[in-house]
Structure formats: C-alpha cells, structure tokens
Short mmCIF file of C-alpha atoms in Angstrom, two decimals:
data_model
loop_
_atom_site.label_atom_id
_atom_site.label_comp_id
_atom_site.label_asym_id
_atom_site.label_seq_id
_atom_site.Cartn_x
_atom_site.Cartn_y
_atom_site.Cartn_z
CA MET G 22 -3.33 105.82 -26.96
CA PRO G 23 -6.21 107.73 -26.97
CA SER G 24 -7.13 110.33 -24.28
CA SER G 25 -9.59 109.30 -21.95
CA SER G 26 -11.73 112.57 -22.96
CA THR G 27 -11.82 111.53 -26.75
CA HIS G 28 -14.81 112.34 -28.34
CA PRO G 29 -16.18 111.58 -32.03
CA ALA G 30 -15.39 114.98 -34.01
CA THR G 31 -18.82 116.67 -34.86
CA SER G 32 -19.53 119.09 -37.86
CA THR G 33 -19.62 122.79 -37.44
CA SER G 34 -23.41 122.28 -38.37
CA SER G 35 -24.39 119.99 -35.78
CA GLN G 36 -25.34 122.74 -33.79
CA THR G 37 -28.54 122.92 -35.89
CA SER G 38 -28.52 118.80 -36.27
CA PRO G 39 -30.23 116.38 -33.92
CA PRO G 40 -27.97 115.25 -31.18
CA ARG G 41 -25.78 112.30 -32.29
CA SER G 42 -26.44 108.70 -31.05
CA VAL G 43 -25.28 105.43 -31.22
CA SER G 44 -27.36 103.55 -33.98
CA LEU G 45 -30.08 101.23 -32.33
CA PRO G 46 -30.28 97.37 -33.28
CA ASN G 47 -33.13 96.40 -35.52
CA GLU G 48 -36.67 96.99 -33.66
CA LEU G 49 -37.87 93.57 -34.41
CA LEU G 50 -34.54 91.78 -32.94
CA LEU G 51 -35.08 94.18 -29.42
CA LEU G 52 -38.84 93.26 -29.73
CA ALA G 53 -37.93 89.36 -30.00
CA GLU G 54 -35.31 89.69 -26.92
CA SER G 55 -37.49 91.56 -24.74
CA GLN G 56 -40.04 88.23 -24.51
CA TRP G 57 -36.49 86.31 -22.88
CA LEU G 58 -36.07 88.91 -20.21
CA PHE G 59 -36.84 88.28 -17.00
CA THR G 60 -36.36 89.16 -13.25
CA GLU G 61 -34.14 87.62 -10.57
CA ASP G 62 -36.79 86.12 -8.71
CA GLU G 63 -38.53 84.12 -12.16
CA LEU G 64 -35.19 82.81 -12.74
CA LEU G 65 -35.98 81.02 -9.23
CA SER G 66 -38.74 79.54 -10.56
CA THR G 67 -37.15 77.52 -13.82
CA PRO G 68 -38.18 74.47 -14.54
CA SER G 69 -35.12 72.19 -13.04
CA ILE G 70 -35.82 74.32 -9.74
CA LEU G 71 -39.22 73.21 -9.54
CA ALA G 72 -38.24 69.80 -9.95
CA GLY G 73 -35.94 69.88 -7.09
CA LEU G 74 -32.76 71.15 -8.18
CA SER G 75 -30.84 74.14 -6.20
CA PRO G 76 -30.53 77.10 -7.69
CA ALA G 77 -27.09 76.73 -7.02
CA LYS G 78 -26.53 73.93 -8.64
CA GLU G 79 -28.73 74.86 -11.50
CA ARG G 80 -26.51 78.10 -12.11
CA GLU G 81 -23.50 75.48 -11.83
CA SER G 82 -24.93 73.23 -14.28
CA ARG G 83 -25.92 76.28 -17.00
CA SER G 84 -22.46 77.58 -16.65
CA LYS G 85 -21.32 73.81 -17.01
CA GLY G 86 -22.95 73.79 -20.45
CA VAL G 87 -21.54 76.79 -21.72
CA ASN G 88 -17.82 76.07 -20.50
CA PHE G 89 -18.70 72.75 -22.79
CA ILE G 90 -19.02 75.12 -25.56
CA LEU G 91 -16.36 76.94 -24.77
CA GLN G 92 -14.05 73.99 -25.08
CA VAL G 93 -15.49 72.55 -27.79
CA GLY G 94 -15.87 75.87 -29.86
CA ILE G 95 -12.17 76.26 -29.07
CA MET G 96 -11.24 73.22 -30.53
CA LEU G 97 -13.57 73.66 -34.03
CA LYS G 98 -11.69 77.39 -33.91
CA LEU G 99 -14.97 79.26 -34.12
CA PRO G 100 -15.44 82.91 -33.66
CA GLN G 101 -16.65 84.38 -29.95
CA ILE G 102 -19.99 85.37 -31.21
CA THR G 103 -21.02 82.08 -32.23
CA LEU G 104 -19.92 80.55 -28.88
CA ALA G 105 -21.69 83.37 -27.31
CA THR G 106 -24.75 82.99 -29.17
CA ALA G 107 -24.83 78.91 -28.63
CA SER G 108 -24.55 80.14 -24.92
CA VAL G 109 -27.84 82.29 -25.05
CA TYR G 110 -29.78 79.44 -26.74
CA LEU G 111 -28.76 77.06 -23.76
CA HIS G 112 -29.65 79.59 -21.15
CA ARG G 113 -33.12 79.86 -22.97
CA PHE G 114 -33.80 76.76 -23.26
CA PHE G 115 -33.21 75.53 -20.00
CA MET G 116 -36.03 78.20 -18.63
CA ARG G 117 -38.44 75.79 -20.69
CA HIS G 118 -37.29 72.74 -20.07
CA SER G 119 -35.69 70.68 -17.16
CA MET G 120 -31.78 68.93 -16.60
CA VAL G 121 -33.57 66.88 -14.34
CA GLU G 122 -36.96 64.38 -14.69
CA ASP G 123 -39.84 66.26 -13.16
CA LYS G 124 -42.51 62.91 -13.78
CA ALA G 125 -45.40 65.23 -12.38
CA ALA G 126 -44.81 67.60 -15.00
CA GLY G 127 -43.95 65.31 -17.62
CA ARG G 128 -40.92 66.86 -18.33
CA PRO G 129 -37.95 64.51 -19.68
CA ALA G 130 -34.15 65.42 -18.17
CA HIS G 131 -31.77 67.01 -20.68
CA HIS G 132 -28.65 67.10 -19.41
CA TYR G 133 -26.84 70.25 -20.09
CA TYR G 134 -23.85 68.63 -22.40
CA SER G 135 -25.67 67.27 -24.81
CA VAL G 136 -28.23 70.58 -25.13
CA ALA G 137 -24.38 73.01 -25.40
CA ALA G 138 -23.51 70.29 -28.54
CA THR G 139 -27.04 70.62 -30.10
CA CYS G 140 -26.95 75.02 -29.03
CA LEU G 141 -23.33 75.09 -30.53
CA PHE G 142 -24.33 72.82 -34.05
CA LEU G 143 -27.46 75.08 -34.42
CA ALA G 144 -25.62 78.38 -33.80
CA THR G 145 -22.71 77.51 -36.16
CA LYS G 146 -25.60 77.62 -38.84
CA VAL G 147 -27.33 80.57 -37.68
CA GLU G 148 -23.78 82.22 -37.46
CA GLU G 149 -22.67 81.10 -40.70
CA ASN G 150 -19.69 79.62 -39.54
CA CYS G 151 -20.77 75.66 -40.63
CA ARG G 152 -18.82 72.83 -39.30
CA LYS G 153 -19.16 69.42 -40.85
CA MET G 154 -21.17 67.17 -38.53
CA LYS G 155 -17.95 64.49 -38.23
CA GLU G 156 -16.02 67.38 -36.86
CA LEU G 157 -18.50 68.48 -34.35
CA VAL G 158 -19.32 64.97 -33.05
CA VAL G 159 -15.72 64.41 -32.55
CA ALA G 160 -14.84 67.63 -30.89
CA CYS G 161 -17.48 66.49 -28.52
CA VAL G 162 -16.41 63.39 -27.35
CA ARG G 163 -13.25 64.30 -27.12
CA VAL G 164 -13.90 66.71 -24.81
CA ALA G 165 -16.53 64.78 -22.98
CA GLN G 166 -13.93 61.92 -22.11
CA LYS G 167 -11.47 64.94 -21.33
CA ASN G 168 -9.29 63.23 -24.13
CA PRO G 169 -8.23 65.70 -26.73
CA GLY G 170 -6.04 63.23 -28.44
CA LYS G 171 -8.51 60.64 -28.66
CA VAL G 172 -9.00 58.94 -32.30
CA VAL G 173 -12.71 58.81 -32.92
CA ASP G 174 -13.97 57.38 -36.03
CA GLU G 175 -17.71 56.31 -37.89
CA GLN G 176 -17.05 52.62 -35.73
CA ASP G 177 -16.82 53.98 -32.51
CA LYS G 178 -20.18 53.99 -30.82
CA GLU G 179 -19.69 57.07 -28.92
CA TYR G 180 -19.69 58.79 -32.31
CA TRP G 181 -23.09 57.86 -32.91
CA ARG G 182 -24.30 57.90 -29.42
CA TRP G 183 -23.52 61.83 -29.78
CA ARG G 184 -24.46 62.24 -33.23
CA ASP G 185 -28.07 60.74 -33.13
CA THR G 186 -28.61 62.91 -29.62
CA VAL G 187 -27.57 66.51 -31.40
CA LEU G 188 -30.11 65.55 -34.59
CA GLN G 189 -33.15 64.39 -32.35
CA LEU G 190 -32.56 67.57 -29.61
CA GLU G 191 -31.93 69.68 -32.57
CA ASP G 192 -36.13 69.77 -32.89
CA VAL G 193 -36.42 70.27 -29.06
CA LEU G 194 -34.25 72.61 -28.78
CA LEU G 195 -35.80 75.25 -31.91
CA GLU G 196 -39.73 74.22 -30.38
CA GLY G 197 -37.64 75.57 -26.87
CA VAL G 198 -36.30 78.67 -28.22
CA CYS G 199 -39.34 79.57 -29.90
CA PHE G 200 -37.29 79.64 -33.32
CA ASP G 201 -35.80 83.29 -31.88
CA LEU G 202 -32.27 82.81 -33.69
CA SER G 203 -31.23 86.02 -34.33
CA LEU G 204 -30.04 87.55 -31.89
CA GLU G 205 -27.94 91.47 -31.39
CA SER G 206 -24.66 90.30 -29.85
CA PRO G 207 -23.30 92.30 -26.89
CA TYR G 208 -19.66 91.49 -28.40
CA LYS G 209 -20.70 93.59 -31.86
CA VAL G 210 -22.77 96.34 -29.54
CA LEU G 211 -19.65 96.82 -27.46
CA PHE G 212 -17.38 97.50 -30.35
CA LYS G 213 -19.65 100.02 -32.00
CA LEU G 214 -19.57 101.57 -28.62
CA LEU G 215 -15.44 101.63 -28.59
CA CYS G 216 -15.46 103.00 -31.89
CA TYR G 217 -17.80 105.60 -31.04
CA PHE G 218 -16.16 107.19 -28.42
CA GLY G 219 -12.80 106.83 -30.14
CA GLU G 220 -11.69 104.21 -27.91
CA GLU G 221 -11.04 101.11 -30.06
CA HIS G 222 -7.40 101.27 -29.87
CA ASN G 223 -7.07 101.55 -26.23
CA LYS G 224 -6.15 98.27 -25.16
CA PRO G 225 -6.51 97.97 -21.60
CA LEU G 226 -10.04 99.57 -21.65
CA ARG G 227 -11.29 97.09 -24.74
CA ASN G 228 -9.26 93.95 -23.24
CA ALA G 229 -11.30 94.49 -19.60
CA ALA G 230 -14.91 95.27 -21.59
CA TRP G 231 -14.38 92.53 -23.55
CA ALA G 232 -13.74 90.05 -20.60
CA PHE G 233 -16.55 91.34 -18.98
CA VAL G 234 -19.07 90.53 -21.54
CA ASN G 235 -16.73 86.56 -22.17
CA ASP G 236 -17.48 85.92 -18.49
CA SER G 237 -21.31 87.13 -18.57
CA CYS G 238 -21.51 84.35 -21.15
CA LEU G 239 -21.26 81.87 -18.14
CA THR G 240 -24.01 83.86 -16.18
CA CYS G 241 -27.78 84.33 -16.49
CA LEU G 242 -27.11 87.80 -17.57
CA CYS G 243 -28.77 87.68 -20.91
CA LEU G 244 -31.86 86.32 -19.33
CA LEU G 245 -31.86 89.97 -17.12
CA PHE G 246 -30.37 91.99 -19.35
CA SER G 247 -30.15 92.98 -23.05
CA SER G 248 -27.46 92.83 -25.23
CA ARG G 249 -27.16 96.65 -25.33
CA THR G 250 -27.31 96.78 -21.60
CA ILE G 251 -24.66 94.25 -20.99
CA ALA G 252 -22.49 95.93 -23.18
CA ALA G 253 -22.67 99.45 -21.61
CA SER G 254 -22.24 97.18 -18.23
CA ALA G 255 -18.96 96.13 -19.82
CA LEU G 256 -17.68 99.49 -20.83
CA TYR G 257 -18.86 100.74 -17.60
CA ALA G 258 -16.90 98.31 -15.61
CA ALA G 259 -14.05 98.70 -17.59
CA ALA G 260 -13.93 102.80 -17.78
CA ARG G 261 -14.15 102.79 -13.88
CA HIS G 262 -11.28 100.12 -13.90
CA CYS G 263 -9.01 102.02 -16.10
CA GLU G 264 -10.08 105.28 -14.87
CA VAL G 265 -11.28 106.18 -18.36
CA SER G 266 -14.37 108.77 -18.70
CA PHE G 267 -16.47 109.85 -21.48
CA ARG G 268 -17.26 113.63 -22.13
CA ASP G 269 -20.94 114.83 -22.83
CA ASP G 270 -22.08 114.80 -26.23
CA GLU G 271 -23.10 119.07 -27.64
CA SER G 272 -26.08 118.50 -25.94
CA GLY G 273 -25.15 118.00 -22.53
CA ARG G 274 -26.15 114.26 -22.56
CA PRO G 275 -23.92 111.65 -20.51
CA TRP G 276 -22.55 108.85 -22.48
CA TRP G 277 -25.20 106.27 -21.21
CA GLU G 278 -28.14 108.37 -22.37
CA VAL G 279 -25.90 108.56 -26.19
CA VAL G 280 -26.03 104.94 -25.72
CA GLY G 281 -29.71 104.67 -25.04
CA VAL G 282 -29.49 102.69 -21.45
CA GLU G 283 -30.50 103.71 -18.20
CA LEU G 284 -27.66 104.58 -15.80
CA LYS G 285 -29.57 102.24 -12.90
CA ALA G 286 -29.56 98.76 -15.43
CA VAL G 287 -25.95 99.29 -16.06
CA ARG G 288 -25.53 99.55 -12.56
CA ARG G 289 -27.19 96.63 -11.45
CA ALA G 290 -25.78 94.55 -14.38
CA LEU G 291 -22.20 95.51 -12.75
CA ASN G 292 -23.57 94.69 -9.37
CA TYR G 293 -24.69 90.87 -10.66
CA MET G 294 -21.46 90.07 -12.13
CA ALA G 295 -19.59 91.59 -8.94
CA GLY G 296 -21.80 89.15 -6.76
CA VAL G 297 -21.15 86.17 -9.30
CA TYR G 298 -17.14 86.58 -8.52
CA GLU G 299 -17.74 87.26 -4.31
CA SER G 300 -19.74 83.92 -4.62
CA ALA G 301 -17.18 81.81 -6.48
CA PRO G 302 -13.89 83.64 -6.12
CA SER G 303 -10.74 82.42 -8.32
CA ARG G 304 -8.14 80.62 -6.38
CA GLY G 305 -5.16 82.69 -5.57
CA ALA G 306 -7.11 86.11 -5.78
CA GLU G 307 -7.75 88.56 -3.20
CA GLY G 308 -11.43 89.89 -2.36
CA GLY G 309 -13.19 88.10 -4.44
CA SER G 310 -14.21 90.36 -7.14
CA VAL G 311 -12.78 92.45 -9.51
CA TYR G 312 -15.28 94.62 -10.20
CA GLU G 313 -16.41 97.42 -7.48
CA ARG G 314 -20.01 97.60 -7.00
CA THR G 315 -21.57 100.89 -7.17
CA PRO G 316 -25.36 101.99 -5.66
CA GLU G 317 -27.85 101.86 -8.13
CA ASP G 318 -29.51 105.27 -7.57
CA GLY G 319 -26.28 106.59 -6.31
CA ASP G 320 -24.83 110.00 -7.74
CA GLU G 321 -23.97 109.59 -11.50
CA TRP G 322 -21.00 111.35 -10.54
CA VAL G 323 -20.02 108.57 -8.15
CA ALA G 324 -19.72 106.19 -11.63
CA ARG G 325 -16.67 107.95 -12.53
CA THR G 326 -16.93 107.57 -15.98
CA ARG G 327 -18.63 111.08 -17.15
CA GLU G 328 -16.63 114.27 -17.63
CA ARG G 329 -19.12 117.34 -18.51
CA ARG G 330 -18.47 119.19 -21.01
CA GLU G 331 -16.89 122.97 -20.15
CA SER G 332 -18.97 126.07 -21.10
CA GLY G 333 -17.07 129.41 -21.64
CA SER G 334 -14.47 129.95 -19.28
CA GLY G 335 -15.26 127.69 -16.29
CA ALA G 336 -16.53 124.04 -16.22
CA SER G 337 -20.25 123.79 -14.63
CA GLU G 338 -21.26 123.41 -11.05
CA GLY G 339 -21.44 119.77 -11.83
CA GLY G 340 -18.15 119.61 -13.14
CA LYS G 341 -16.68 121.40 -10.01
CA ARG G 342 -18.61 118.71 -7.91
CA GLY G 343 -17.20 115.92 -10.01
CA ARG G 344 -13.51 116.83 -9.62
CA ASP G 345 -13.99 117.34 -5.51
CA GLU G 346 -15.28 114.02 -5.54
CA GLU G 347 -12.46 112.90 -7.47
CA ASP G 348 -10.13 114.32 -5.19
CA ASP G 349 -11.78 112.60 -2.16
CA TRP G 350 -11.89 108.96 -3.63
CA SER G 351 -7.97 109.60 -4.73
CA GLY G 352 -6.69 107.44 -2.08
CA GLU G 353 -9.41 104.81 -2.69
CA ARG G 354 -8.69 104.65 -6.36
CA GLU G 355 -5.23 104.38 -5.79
CA GLU G 356 -5.64 101.50 -3.39
CA LYS G 357 -8.26 99.71 -5.53
CA LYS G 358 -5.88 100.23 -8.75
CA THR G 359 -2.94 98.63 -7.27
CA LYS G 360 -5.22 95.51 -5.72
CA LEU G 361 -7.06 94.75 -9.03
CA LEU G 362 -4.01 95.31 -10.96
CA GLY G 363 -2.80 92.79 -8.98
CA ASN G 364 -5.57 90.15 -10.49
CA GLY G 365 -4.23 91.29 -14.13
CA VAL G 366 -7.99 91.90 -15.68
CA GLY G 367 -6.85 94.51 -18.46
CA ASN G 368 -3.98 92.29 -19.93
CA ARG G 369 -6.41 90.00 -21.25
CA GLU G 370 -6.78 89.78 -25.12
CA MET G 371 -10.04 90.22 -27.44
CA ASN G 372 -9.63 86.61 -28.78
CA GLY G 373 -11.49 84.94 -25.90
CA GLY G 374 -9.56 86.14 -22.54
CA HIS G 375 -11.57 86.22 -19.47
CA ALA G 376 -11.13 88.46 -16.07
CA ASN G 377 -9.55 86.73 -13.26
CA GLY G 378 -12.36 85.44 -11.34
CA SER G 379 -14.27 83.81 -13.62
CA ALA G 380 -14.27 79.95 -14.85
CA ASP G 381 -11.40 78.92 -16.95
CA VAL G 382 -12.65 78.01 -20.58
CA HIS G 383 -10.10 75.81 -20.76
CA ALA G 384 -11.07 74.00 -17.65
CA GLU G 385 -12.15 70.29 -17.80
CA PRO G 386 -15.48 69.98 -17.37
CA GLN G 387 -16.60 68.67 -13.52
CA GLY G 388 -19.24 66.10 -12.37
CA ASP G 389 -22.48 67.00 -10.34
CA ASP G 390 -20.87 66.42 -7.68
CA GLY G 391 -17.79 69.02 -8.42
CA SER G 392 -15.49 66.41 -8.92
CA GLU G 393 -13.97 65.59 -12.33
CA GLU G 394 -16.12 63.20 -14.16
CA GLY G 395 -15.38 61.19 -17.01
CA GLU G 396 -17.11 59.69 -20.16
CA VAL G 397 -20.74 61.59 -20.21
CA GLU G 398 -23.33 60.17 -22.09
CA PRO G 399 -25.20 62.35 -24.26
#
C-alpha cells in the first residue's frame, strides 16, 4: 500500500517547467455542464414541486428512478459509468418536466420508472454499451414487477407496453436534456486523481471514494456541482476517513489547487452528502451519517488531507500548526474512526458497492406511499 504522502515523481527539470496539474476535461464539456448547474433554492422550484409535489417526495422519486436504473443495469451487466450517465439524464430531465400532471401549465405527468428506462436505453447508446431492445424491455418488466424469473416474450402485453413507452419517450427525453449527451463522468476523473497521487492501489481509500460517487448518483449532487468537484469531494471524504494526506506540489500548492477545484466547493458537496445520510439513516447504523461535516470557511488544515512540503532542515510554520492540530484532535479522530469502521465504509468494492447509509442498489422498487408496489405501468 503506498504511503499516505505519496506524490507523483518529477524530473530534475521541473524547477524550470510550469507546475504540473491534472489535465482538465474538454472545455466544451465544461461549458455544457455549467448550463446544468443550479443552486439549492432553484432545486426547490422544479416543475414537479411547482405542480404540488413536496420537495422531500420529489427527491425520493428521483432516488427511486435511479434505483430502477441500477437494478435494470445490474440485470443487463452494464458498466457503472453507463448507469451513472443514465442517472444524470434522469436528474436533468426532471428539471424541465414534471412527475405529476400540471394542468395549469399544460405539463403531462412522466412516471420516473418510464423515464428511468428511457434514460438507460439512451445511455447504452451514448456510452457504446448497447443492448438489444428486447433485453432491455424484459429486464424492465422483471424489475417493475419484482419478479426476476418472470418469462417475458413478445406475446406479453407488458412487453409491448414498455417497448412503446421507451420508444415514444426517447424523443421527449432528448429534447428535455437539450441533446447534451456527452458527459465527463466523475468516475473517470476520480480514477485520474487516484493515479495522479499514486493511490490507485490503496484499496480502502479507493473503495471509500468510489462509494461516495455511487451514492451521489441517488441524489441531486450532479445538479449542484461539476463532475470534477464531485470526484474531488469523493477523494476528500475518503482521505479523511482513511487518514490519508496528499503532499503539496513543487510550487507549494495544496492538492485541491492542483486538481483545479475550490476547497469551499468540495466541503459544500461533502456536507450535502452528509445531510442526505442524516436525513435518511440506514437501519442499524449509528449516527445516521458516515461522513463528518466540515465548516465551509474553516481553516484548510482542519481538512487533515494536506501535507505541506518541508523546506530546508525544518517544516514550515503552517506544517507545524497542522501537526499541532493533529495532536489536539487525536482522541476525536480515534473515536470517529472506530465508529466509521463499524459502519464498514472502506470495505466496499469498486464494482458498484455503496457506503453504509445509502439506498441499496438491490432494494426492490417501492410505491409512492413508501410501501412496496406491484406491477408498474409506464
């Protein structure tokens, strides 16, 4: 396992060359992504909420739609990136369309399961992981009816109902997401960051960060922050949990500046996810959250993820202050570590594992009243 202070090797000519940074995504992708970022107040004015749906119910319905995507995707053995792309399409679609009928505004109702199936169908084509229409429809019917072994053929009326719904809704979905189909996946960015800092083989750190991104798909985080910020927040949360720090670069820049994100935005994203866990704690978990909140405007050394480079024979004053704070918090950290390890965050695998406290991707779809529902008509 690499040391927590592992830093990319640099050549002797780095003193005369510009500081090394992680390569930024395509500028066109950044511009397209910025058009789909909203404030938390704007998320309280979605078409569904304006039509009378409560904010809590709207968030729950989004989560159920993403959970439907995950279950169908697992049945079809689709990659995690494809499922994440479909979840982003779903969240963006419901920023312009309603889940309930709004007669005053002339908006028809779109059930989140129907939209979820269509988003997955579109994502398989965009990410070039295509599946036959029949395979997708059969999986949707089985998940909707909670019967994985159900025999579905072309003689089944449910087959044609789902097939027609997906094909008819595809055009509406394309228009709803403004044909912005190319995305910068936070999974790809996160893996680049792990490789850049030499921590790709640090399994606890890697799995904890991967679980953070998995859990974020169930929330509106992709509507609040860019994919790069989400990936950096995942790395930040995992580093705090696993007590890993990243050394400053040759110019003395902290790791978040090297990555190209603001520390305040990273902390806001982490606090948002902590709030999600606190509002819906998992059964059997203590405290309700696996992430520790951090003041957005607090001292950067509070993050405990930065390691300042030593100059000469001794460390800088900032590094000394950081070590003093580490000593003051040693008891608190040990208590927090014991509690979090009890929840088993760092023991999830990269292939779709979720941190304790999130919705289970294998959980069965539930009805609008919170109870399990039977057959769902698109």
